[in-house]
Amino acid sequence: MFNWDWQTKEKLVCDVNDWKNRFNFVHEFVPSPDGDKIAAVVEIEDKKVTPCINGKTWDDTFERVCFLRLIPDGSVTCLVLKNYEWTMAKDEVLLDETFDYAWNLQFSKDASCAAFNIKKGDSYGACVNGKVWDNLFFDARDLFISPDAKKTACYVRTKNPQVLDIFSFKEGVWTVAVNGVPWDKNFISVFGLTFSPDGKRIAATVRLSQQEFTVAVDGALWKEIFPNAWEPAFINENDVCVPIKTDKGWTLVLNGKPLWDKYFVQLWNQRVSPEGKRIAAVVATEFGKWTVAVDGVAWTKTFSQAVLPPQFSPDGKKVASVVRENNLWTVAVDGIAWSEGFERVWTPQFSPDGSHIVAKVERDGVFFIVLDGKIGKDVFEMLWEPVFSPDGEKILVRCLKNGKYYRKIFTIGEILR
């Protein structure tokens, strides 16, 4: 991001109107993080597709192309089906290894780790930087990459009982595999897998029986058992918090012990501030009354339809959440909702110093930028999430106007009418 061009005010990258004339079908557009490229999967001939980047197609064609990604190092990556075999392609170079099926292509933040789920024969696992895990399993679901890019993890099934063998399923067939090595305990179900900030530890919520839940950290179970629990979250390298249900309602516990002394009708989607000192979560204070609680204290304002996961400003002082009321979406910051409502609102972004917040919104089939609750002056036929410059003074806008893809740089003052 720090090497991005923040000086060029406007750049016409590509006229995508031409693509619709050249190709039988154009799938969803995907811009690069820095805005200098736009790509889409296009159908060149009947049943043959390939990526197209800034108007130029790859030489090779495929039966299918999925998970098209433009990653920060400028590479174009995807999963492709060729001659009925799946593999990964990066800048037109295919992996030597092929699979019966491949999905869930993901990258670490620095793009040094590329991983995806795979199926070979009757076995499942992951392929990481072109190498398949040494151990494969009867099933593998979801995929997680640690923040330091050194570990990958999946939920895996280590046993394969007959469909009607309910007693084996009750004993537990699911666990977590890290870099292909499974934990030594199985569970009825496992969910909410998360890595510690340094990537060295891993936690997940596990189900022990019909009404017994707890948290496993690196495979070791908490001694506390709860009638229900949601996904855990690390607040630092060692401490884990999780929403749990009690006879008084839902609350938050830390390492199995009570953290908040408040109880709610529901509590989930907790998020930790960047410095690890504050926690915000979505809560219901009464049935049908949703809001955000910060360190156990709920916002006064509630919303009847939806409250999405909260997010902290980089300095940890502000909390924002996308909310829905009266069939319209908007953003609430520290309990105060924007006065404007929209058909759709994407995840808002804080400026580096937390003084501004920007979001992509849709109204009447067109897209706008909203800055601090005020609608921007420009209308777009397509728009991707705006990005603040490192100094917070400028905003990168990737957009379509009149069928042309532009990369634009605005100052804060230029966004609004």
CSV table of C-alpha atoms in Angstrom, one decimal:
chain,number,residue,atom,x,y,z
A,1,MET,CA,0.0,0.0,0.0
A,2,PHE,CA,2.8,2.4,0.8
A,3,ASN,CA,4.2,2.0,-2.8
A,4,TRP,CA,0.9,2.9,-4.4
A,5,ASP,CA,0.6,5.9,-6.6
A,6,TRP,CA,-1.2,8.6,-4.5
A,7,GLN,CA,-0.3,11.5,-6.8
A,8,THR,CA,-2.1,10.7,-10.1
A,9,LYS,CA,-5.5,12.2,-9.7
A,10,GLU,CA,-7.3,10.2,-12.3
A,11,LYS,CA,-6.3,7.3,-14.5
A,12,LEU,CA,-8.5,5.6,-17.2
A,13,VAL,CA,-7.3,2.0,-16.8
A,14,CYS,CA,-9.6,0.2,-19.3
A,15,ASP,CA,-12.8,0.6,-21.3
A,16,VAL,CA,-14.8,-2.5,-20.3
A,17,ASN,CA,-17.6,-1.7,-22.7
A,18,ASP,CA,-15.4,-3.3,-25.4
A,19,TRP,CA,-15.3,-6.5,-23.4
A,20,LYS,CA,-19.0,-7.1,-23.8
A,21,ASN,CA,-18.6,-6.9,-27.6
A,22,ARG,CA,-15.5,-9.1,-27.7
A,23,PHE,CA,-16.7,-12.0,-25.5
A,24,ASN,CA,-19.7,-14.2,-25.2
A,25,PHE,CA,-20.0,-13.5,-21.5
A,26,VAL,CA,-18.2,-11.3,-18.9
A,27,HIS,CA,-18.3,-12.5,-15.3
A,28,GLU,CA,-17.8,-10.3,-12.2
A,29,PHE,CA,-15.2,-7.6,-12.4
A,30,VAL,CA,-12.3,-7.8,-9.8
A,31,PRO,CA,-10.0,-4.8,-9.4
A,32,SER,CA,-6.5,-5.0,-7.9
A,33,PRO,CA,-5.9,-3.5,-4.4
A,34,ASP,CA,-3.9,-0.6,-5.9
A,35,GLY,CA,-6.5,0.0,-8.6
A,36,ASP,CA,-4.1,-0.3,-11.5
A,37,LYS,CA,-5.7,-3.5,-12.9
A,38,ILE,CA,-9.2,-4.8,-13.4
A,39,ALA,CA,-10.0,-8.4,-14.3
A,40,ALA,CA,-12.9,-10.7,-15.0
A,41,VAL,CA,-13.4,-14.2,-16.2
A,42,VAL,CA,-14.6,-14.1,-19.8
A,43,GLU,CA,-16.1,-16.7,-22.2
A,44,ILE,CA,-14.1,-16.7,-25.4
A,45,GLU,CA,-15.9,-19.5,-27.1
A,46,ASP,CA,-18.6,-22.0,-26.2
A,47,LYS,CA,-17.7,-23.5,-22.8
A,48,LYS,CA,-14.2,-22.0,-22.8
A,49,VAL,CA,-13.3,-19.3,-20.3
A,50,THR,CA,-10.1,-17.5,-19.3
A,51,PRO,CA,-9.1,-14.4,-17.2
A,52,CYS,CA,-9.0,-11.0,-18.9
A,53,ILE,CA,-6.9,-8.3,-17.3
A,54,ASN,CA,-7.1,-4.7,-18.5
A,55,GLY,CA,-8.5,-6.1,-21.8
A,56,LYS,CA,-5.8,-8.7,-22.4
A,57,THR,CA,-6.7,-12.4,-22.1
A,58,TRP,CA,-4.5,-15.3,-21.1
A,59,ASP,CA,-3.4,-17.5,-23.9
A,60,ASP,CA,-4.8,-20.7,-22.3
A,61,THR,CA,-8.5,-21.4,-21.9
A,62,PHE,CA,-10.3,-23.6,-19.3
A,63,GLU,CA,-13.6,-25.3,-18.6
A,64,ARG,CA,-14.0,-23.2,-15.5
A,65,VAL,CA,-12.2,-20.4,-13.6
A,66,CYS,CA,-13.0,-19.6,-10.0
A,67,PHE,CA,-11.8,-17.5,-7.1
A,68,LEU,CA,-10.1,-14.9,-9.4
A,69,ARG,CA,-7.8,-12.8,-7.2
A,70,LEU,CA,-5.5,-9.8,-7.9
A,71,ILE,CA,-3.1,-9.9,-5.0
A,72,PRO,CA,-0.9,-7.0,-3.6
A,73,ASP,CA,2.2,-8.1,-5.4
A,74,GLY,CA,0.4,-7.5,-8.7
A,75,SER,CA,-0.1,-11.2,-9.6
A,76,VAL,CA,-3.3,-12.5,-11.0
A,77,THR,CA,-4.3,-15.9,-9.5
A,78,CYS,CA,-7.3,-18.2,-9.7
A,79,LEU,CA,-8.4,-21.9,-9.6
A,80,VAL,CA,-8.9,-23.5,-13.0
A,81,LEU,CA,-10.5,-26.6,-14.3
A,82,LYS,CA,-8.6,-27.9,-17.4
A,83,ASN,CA,-9.1,-31.4,-18.9
A,84,TYR,CA,-11.4,-32.2,-15.9
A,85,GLU,CA,-8.6,-31.6,-13.4
A,86,TRP,CA,-8.4,-28.6,-11.0
A,87,THR,CA,-5.3,-26.6,-10.1
A,88,MET,CA,-4.1,-23.1,-9.3
A,89,ALA,CA,-2.9,-20.6,-11.9
A,90,LYS,CA,-0.7,-17.6,-11.2
A,91,ASP,CA,0.0,-15.2,-14.1
A,92,GLU,CA,-0.7,-18.0,-16.6
A,93,VAL,CA,1.6,-20.5,-14.9
A,94,LEU,CA,-0.2,-23.6,-13.6
A,95,LEU,CA,0.9,-25.8,-10.7
A,96,ASP,CA,2.2,-29.2,-11.7
A,97,GLU,CA,-0.1,-30.9,-9.2
A,98,THR,CA,-3.8,-31.4,-10.1
A,99,PHE,CA,-6.8,-32.3,-8.1
A,100,ASP,CA,-10.3,-33.8,-8.4
A,101,TYR,CA,-11.6,-30.6,-6.9
A,102,ALA,CA,-10.2,-27.3,-5.5
A,103,TRP,CA,-11.8,-24.4,-3.8
A,104,ASN,CA,-11.5,-21.7,-1.1
A,105,LEU,CA,-8.3,-20.0,-2.6
A,106,GLN,CA,-6.9,-17.6,0.1
A,107,PHE,CA,-3.8,-15.6,0.6
A,108,SER,CA,-1.9,-14.2,3.7
A,109,LYS,CA,-2.0,-10.5,4.1
A,110,ASP,CA,1.5,-10.2,2.6
A,111,ALA,CA,0.6,-12.7,-0.2
A,112,SER,CA,3.6,-14.9,0.8
A,113,CYS,CA,1.2,-17.8,1.5
A,114,ALA,CA,-1.3,-19.1,-1.0
A,115,ALA,CA,-3.5,-21.9,0.1
A,116,PHE,CA,-6.7,-23.7,-1.0
A,117,ASN,CA,-8.8,-26.7,-0.1
A,118,ILE,CA,-8.3,-29.8,-2.2
A,119,LYS,CA,-9.9,-33.2,-2.9
A,120,LYS,CA,-7.8,-36.1,-4.3
A,121,GLY,CA,-9.7,-39.3,-4.7
A,122,ASP,CA,-11.7,-39.8,-1.5
A,123,SER,CA,-9.3,-37.7,0.6
A,124,TYR,CA,-9.4,-34.0,1.5
A,125,GLY,CA,-7.0,-31.4,2.8
A,126,ALA,CA,-5.1,-28.3,1.7
A,127,CYS,CA,-2.5,-27.2,-0.8
A,128,VAL,CA,-0.1,-24.6,0.5
A,129,ASN,CA,2.3,-22.8,-1.8
A,130,GLY,CA,2.0,-25.6,-4.3
A,131,LYS,CA,2.6,-28.4,-1.7
A,132,VAL,CA,-0.2,-30.7,-0.5
A,133,TRP,CA,-0.4,-31.5,3.2
A,134,ASP,CA,1.3,-34.7,4.2
A,135,ASN,CA,-1.8,-35.9,5.9
A,136,LEU,CA,-5.2,-36.0,4.1
A,137,PHE,CA,-8.6,-36.7,5.7
A,138,PHE,CA,-12.1,-38.0,5.1
A,139,ASP,CA,-13.3,-34.4,4.8
A,140,ALA,CA,-11.9,-30.9,5.2
A,141,ARG,CA,-13.9,-27.7,5.5
A,142,ASP,CA,-12.9,-24.0,5.5
A,143,LEU,CA,-9.4,-22.8,5.5
A,144,PHE,CA,-7.5,-20.4,7.7
A,145,ILE,CA,-4.0,-18.8,7.4
A,146,SER,CA,-2.2,-17.5,10.4
A,147,PRO,CA,-1.2,-13.8,10.6
A,148,ASP,CA,2.5,-14.7,10.2
A,149,ALA,CA,1.7,-16.8,7.1
A,150,LYS,CA,3.5,-19.8,8.7
A,151,LYS,CA,0.4,-22.0,9.5
A,152,THR,CA,-2.7,-23.2,7.7
A,153,ALA,CA,-5.6,-24.9,9.4
A,154,CYS,CA,-8.9,-26.6,8.5
A,155,TYR,CA,-11.8,-28.4,10.2
A,156,VAL,CA,-11.2,-32.1,9.3
A,157,ARG,CA,-13.0,-35.4,9.8
A,158,THR,CA,-10.7,-38.1,10.9
A,159,LYS,CA,-13.2,-40.9,11.1
A,160,ASN,CA,-15.6,-42.3,8.5
A,161,PRO,CA,-18.5,-44.1,10.2
A,162,GLN,CA,-21.4,-45.4,8.2
A,163,VAL,CA,-24.2,-42.9,7.6
A,164,LEU,CA,-26.6,-44.4,10.2
A,165,ASP,CA,-23.9,-45.1,12.8
A,166,ILE,CA,-25.1,-42.3,15.1
A,167,PHE,CA,-23.2,-43.6,18.0
A,168,SER,CA,-19.8,-43.0,16.3
A,169,PHE,CA,-20.9,-39.5,15.2
A,170,LYS,CA,-21.9,-38.8,18.9
A,171,GLU,CA,-18.4,-39.8,20.0
A,172,GLY,CA,-17.0,-37.1,17.6
A,173,VAL,CA,-15.5,-37.3,14.2
A,174,TRP,CA,-14.3,-33.7,13.7
A,175,THR,CA,-11.2,-31.9,14.9
A,176,VAL,CA,-8.7,-29.2,13.7
A,177,ALA,CA,-5.7,-29.9,11.6
A,178,VAL,CA,-2.8,-27.4,11.6
A,179,ASN,CA,-0.3,-27.7,8.8
A,180,GLY,CA,-1.9,-31.1,8.2
A,181,VAL,CA,-1.4,-32.4,11.7
A,182,PRO,CA,-4.7,-33.1,13.6
A,183,TRP,CA,-5.4,-32.4,17.2
A,184,ASP,CA,-5.5,-35.6,19.3
A,185,LYS,CA,-9.1,-35.1,20.3
A,186,ASN,CA,-12.3,-35.4,18.3
A,187,PHE,CA,-15.6,-33.5,18.8
A,188,ILE,CA,-19.2,-33.6,17.6
A,189,SER,CA,-18.5,-30.3,15.9
A,190,VAL,CA,-15.8,-27.6,15.7
A,191,PHE,CA,-16.3,-24.0,14.6
A,192,GLY,CA,-15.0,-20.4,15.0
A,193,LEU,CA,-11.3,-21.3,14.4
A,194,THR,CA,-9.0,-18.3,15.0
A,195,PHE,CA,-5.3,-17.7,15.3
A,196,SER,CA,-3.6,-15.5,17.9
A,197,PRO,CA,-2.2,-12.2,16.6
A,198,ASP,CA,1.3,-13.6,16.5
A,199,GLY,CA,0.1,-16.7,14.7
A,200,LYS,CA,1.6,-19.1,17.3
A,201,ARG,CA,-1.7,-20.3,18.9
A,202,ILE,CA,-5.1,-21.4,17.7
A,203,ALA,CA,-8.5,-21.6,19.3
A,204,ALA,CA,-11.9,-23.0,18.3
A,205,THR,CA,-15.2,-23.6,20.0
A,206,VAL,CA,-16.0,-27.3,20.2
A,207,ARG,CA,-19.2,-29.3,20.9
A,208,LEU,CA,-18.7,-32.2,23.4
A,209,SER,CA,-22.4,-33.4,23.5
A,210,GLN,CA,-25.9,-32.2,22.7
A,211,GLN,CA,-25.7,-29.3,25.2
A,212,GLU,CA,-22.0,-29.1,26.2
A,213,PHE,CA,-19.7,-26.6,24.6
A,214,THR,CA,-16.2,-25.3,25.5
A,215,VAL,CA,-13.1,-23.8,23.9
A,216,ALA,CA,-10.0,-25.7,22.8
A,217,VAL,CA,-6.7,-23.8,22.6
A,218,ASP,CA,-4.1,-25.7,20.7
A,219,GLY,CA,-6.2,-28.8,21.2
A,220,ALA,CA,-6.3,-28.4,25.1
A,221,LEU,CA,-9.9,-28.0,26.5
A,222,TRP,CA,-11.0,-25.4,29.0
A,223,LYS,CA,-12.3,-27.1,32.1
A,224,GLU,CA,-15.4,-25.0,32.0
A,225,ILE,CA,-18.3,-26.3,30.0
A,226,PHE,CA,-21.3,-24.2,28.8
A,227,PRO,CA,-24.8,-25.0,27.5
A,228,ASN,CA,-24.0,-23.0,24.4
A,229,ALA,CA,-21.1,-20.9,23.0
A,230,TRP,CA,-20.2,-18.9,19.9
A,231,GLU,CA,-16.9,-18.2,18.2
A,232,PRO,CA,-13.8,-17.3,20.3
A,233,ALA,CA,-11.4,-14.4,19.8
A,234,PHE,CA,-7.9,-13.8,21.0
A,235,ILE,CA,-7.5,-10.5,22.8
A,236,ASN,CA,-3.7,-10.9,22.9
A,237,GLU,CA,-1.2,-13.7,22.2
A,238,ASN,CA,-2.6,-15.9,25.1
A,239,ASP,CA,-6.0,-14.8,26.3
A,240,VAL,CA,-9.2,-15.9,24.6
A,241,CYS,CA,-12.7,-14.5,25.1
A,242,VAL,CA,-15.9,-16.2,23.9
A,243,PRO,CA,-19.7,-15.5,24.2
A,244,ILE,CA,-21.4,-18.2,26.3
A,245,LYS,CA,-25.0,-18.9,27.4
A,246,THR,CA,-26.0,-19.2,31.1
A,247,ASP,CA,-29.3,-19.4,32.9
A,248,LYS,CA,-29.1,-15.6,33.2
A,249,GLY,CA,-28.6,-15.0,29.5
A,250,TRP,CA,-25.5,-14.5,27.2
A,251,THR,CA,-22.3,-12.9,28.5
A,252,LEU,CA,-18.6,-12.9,27.6
A,253,VAL,CA,-16.0,-15.0,29.4
A,254,LEU,CA,-12.2,-14.8,29.3
A,255,ASN,CA,-10.2,-18.0,29.6
A,256,GLY,CA,-13.4,-19.6,30.9
A,257,LYS,CA,-14.0,-17.0,33.7
A,258,PRO,CA,-16.6,-14.2,33.6
A,259,LEU,CA,-15.3,-11.1,31.9
A,260,TRP,CA,-18.5,-9.0,31.6
A,261,ASP,CA,-20.9,-8.7,34.5
A,262,LYS,CA,-23.8,-7.9,32.1
A,263,TYR,CA,-26.2,-10.5,30.5
A,264,PHE,CA,-28.0,-10.1,27.2
A,265,VAL,CA,-30.7,-12.0,25.3
A,266,GLN,CA,-28.0,-12.6,22.7
A,267,LEU,CA,-24.3,-11.8,22.3
A,268,TRP,CA,-22.0,-12.6,19.4
A,269,ASN,CA,-19.5,-11.3,16.9
A,270,GLN,CA,-17.2,-9.9,19.5
A,271,ARG,CA,-14.3,-7.8,18.1
A,272,VAL,CA,-11.1,-6.7,19.9
A,273,SER,CA,-9.5,-3.2,19.5
A,274,PRO,CA,-6.1,-3.1,17.8
A,275,GLU,CA,-4.3,-2.6,21.1
A,276,GLY,CA,-6.3,-5.4,22.8
A,277,LYS,CA,-7.7,-3.3,25.6
A,278,ARG,CA,-11.4,-3.0,24.5
A,279,ILE,CA,-14.0,-5.5,23.2
A,280,ALA,CA,-17.1,-4.7,21.3
A,281,ALA,CA,-19.9,-7.2,20.4
A,282,VAL,CA,-23.3,-7.4,18.8
A,283,VAL,CA,-26.0,-7.9,21.6
A,284,ALA,CA,-29.7,-8.0,21.9
A,285,THR,CA,-30.9,-6.1,25.0
A,286,GLU,CA,-34.4,-7.5,24.5
A,287,PHE,CA,-36.0,-9.7,21.9
A,288,GLY,CA,-35.8,-7.8,18.6
A,289,LYS,CA,-33.7,-5.0,20.0
A,290,TRP,CA,-30.1,-5.2,18.6
A,291,THR,CA,-27.2,-3.0,19.3
A,292,VAL,CA,-23.5,-3.0,20.1
A,293,ALA,CA,-22.0,-3.3,23.6
A,294,VAL,CA,-18.5,-2.0,24.3
A,295,ASP,CA,-16.8,-3.5,27.3
A,296,GLY,CA,-20.1,-4.7,28.5
A,297,VAL,CA,-22.0,-1.4,28.2
A,298,ALA,CA,-24.6,-1.4,25.4
A,299,TRP,CA,-25.3,1.6,23.2
A,300,THR,CA,-28.5,3.4,24.1
A,301,LYS,CA,-29.8,3.2,20.5
A,302,THR,CA,-31.1,-0.2,19.4
A,303,PHE,CA,-32.1,-1.5,15.9
A,304,SER,CA,-34.9,-3.9,15.1
A,305,GLN,CA,-33.6,-5.6,12.0
A,306,ALA,CA,-29.9,-6.2,12.0
A,307,VAL,CA,-26.5,-5.1,13.5
A,308,LEU,CA,-23.5,-6.4,11.7
A,309,PRO,CA,-20.1,-7.1,13.4
A,310,PRO,CA,-18.6,-4.0,15.0
A,311,GLN,CA,-15.2,-2.6,14.1
A,312,PHE,CA,-12.8,-0.4,16.0
A,313,SER,CA,-11.0,2.6,14.6
A,314,PRO,CA,-7.2,2.1,14.4
A,315,ASP,CA,-6.7,4.1,17.6
A,316,GLY,CA,-9.3,1.9,19.4
A,317,LYS,CA,-11.4,5.0,20.4
A,318,LYS,CA,-14.3,4.6,18.1
A,319,VAL,CA,-16.6,1.7,17.2
A,320,ALA,CA,-18.7,1.5,14.0
A,321,SER,CA,-21.3,-1.0,12.8
A,322,VAL,CA,-23.5,-1.4,9.8
A,323,VAL,CA,-27.1,-1.5,11.0
A,324,ARG,CA,-30.6,-2.0,9.5
A,325,GLU,CA,-33.8,-0.2,10.5
A,326,ASN,CA,-37.0,0.4,8.6
A,327,ASN,CA,-35.7,-1.8,5.7
A,328,LEU,CA,-32.8,0.5,5.1
A,329,TRP,CA,-29.1,0.0,5.9
A,330,THR,CA,-26.8,2.7,7.4
A,331,VAL,CA,-23.8,3.0,9.7
A,332,ALA,CA,-23.8,3.7,13.4
A,333,VAL,CA,-20.7,5.2,15.0
A,334,ASP,CA,-20.5,5.1,18.8
A,335,GLY,CA,-24.2,4.5,19.0
A,336,ILE,CA,-25.2,7.4,16.6
A,337,ALA,CA,-26.6,6.3,13.3
A,338,TRP,CA,-26.1,8.3,10.1
A,339,SER,CA,-29.3,10.2,9.1
A,340,GLU,CA,-29.2,8.7,5.5
A,341,GLY,CA,-30.4,5.2,4.8
A,342,PHE,CA,-29.5,3.0,1.8
A,343,GLU,CA,-30.5,-0.2,0.0
A,344,ARG,CA,-27.0,-1.7,0.7
A,345,VAL,CA,-24.0,-0.6,2.7
A,346,TRP,CA,-20.5,-2.2,2.6
A,347,THR,CA,-18.1,-2.5,5.5
A,348,PRO,CA,-17.0,1.1,6.4
A,349,GLN,CA,-13.3,2.0,6.8
A,350,PHE,CA,-11.8,4.3,9.3
A,351,SER,CA,-9.0,6.7,8.4
A,352,PRO,CA,-5.6,5.8,10.0
A,353,ASP,CA,-6.1,8.4,12.8
A,354,GLY,CA,-9.8,7.5,13.3
A,355,SER,CA,-11.1,11.0,12.5
A,356,HIS,CA,-13.0,10.0,9.4
A,357,ILE,CA,-15.0,7.0,8.2
A,358,VAL,CA,-16.0,6.1,4.6
A,359,ALA,CA,-18.2,3.5,3.1
A,360,LYS,CA,-19.5,2.3,-0.3
A,361,VAL,CA,-23.3,2.4,-0.5
A,362,GLU,CA,-26.0,1.6,-3.1
A,363,ARG,CA,-29.3,3.5,-3.7
A,364,ASP,CA,-31.6,3.1,-6.7
A,365,GLY,CA,-29.2,0.9,-8.5
A,366,VAL,CA,-26.2,3.2,-8.4
A,367,PHE,CA,-23.3,3.6,-6.0
A,368,PHE,CA,-22.0,6.5,-3.9
A,369,ILE,CA,-19.2,7.2,-1.4
A,370,VAL,CA,-20.4,8.3,2.0
A,371,LEU,CA,-17.9,10.2,4.2
A,372,ASP,CA,-18.7,10.8,7.8
A,373,GLY,CA,-22.4,10.2,7.1
A,374,LYS,CA,-22.5,12.7,4.1
A,375,ILE,CA,-23.1,11.4,0.5
A,376,GLY,CA,-20.4,12.2,-1.9
A,377,LYS,CA,-20.9,14.3,-5.0
A,378,ASP,CA,-20.1,11.5,-7.6
A,379,VAL,CA,-22.4,8.8,-8.8
A,380,PHE,CA,-20.9,5.5,-10.0
A,381,GLU,CA,-22.4,2.6,-12.0
A,382,MET,CA,-20.0,0.3,-10.1
A,383,LEU,CA,-17.8,1.1,-7.1
A,384,TRP,CA,-15.4,-0.9,-4.9
A,385,GLU,CA,-14.6,-0.1,-1.3
A,386,PRO,CA,-12.7,3.2,-0.9
A,387,VAL,CA,-9.2,3.1,0.7
A,388,PHE,CA,-7.5,5.8,2.8
A,389,SER,CA,-3.9,6.7,2.1
A,390,PRO,CA,-1.5,6.0,4.9
A,391,ASP,CA,-1.6,9.7,6.0
A,392,GLY,CA,-5.4,9.7,5.9
A,393,GLU,CA,-5.5,12.8,3.6
A,394,LYS,CA,-6.5,11.0,0.4
A,395,ILE,CA,-8.9,8.3,-0.7
A,396,LEU,CA,-8.4,5.8,-3.5
A,397,VAL,CA,-11.5,5.2,-5.5
A,398,ARG,CA,-11.9,2.3,-8.0
A,399,CYS,CA,-15.0,2.7,-10.1
A,400,LEU,CA,-16.9,2.3,-13.3
A,401,LYS,CA,-18.4,5.3,-15.1
A,402,ASN,CA,-20.0,5.0,-18.5
A,403,GLY,CA,-18.5,1.5,-18.9
A,404,LYS,CA,-15.0,2.7,-18.2
A,405,TYR,CA,-12.9,1.6,-15.3
A,406,TYR,CA,-11.1,4.5,-13.5
A,407,ARG,CA,-8.6,4.7,-10.7
A,408,LYS,CA,-9.1,8.1,-8.9
A,409,ILE,CA,-7.5,9.8,-6.0
A,410,PHE,CA,-9.6,12.3,-4.0
A,411,THR,CA,-8.7,14.5,-1.1
A,412,ILE,CA,-11.1,14.4,1.9
A,413,GLY,CA,-12.6,17.7,0.8
A,414,GLU,CA,-13.2,16.6,-2.8
A,415,ILE,CA,-15.4,13.7,-1.9
A,416,LEU,CA,-18.4,15.7,-0.7
A,417,ARG,CA,-20.7,18.0,-2.6
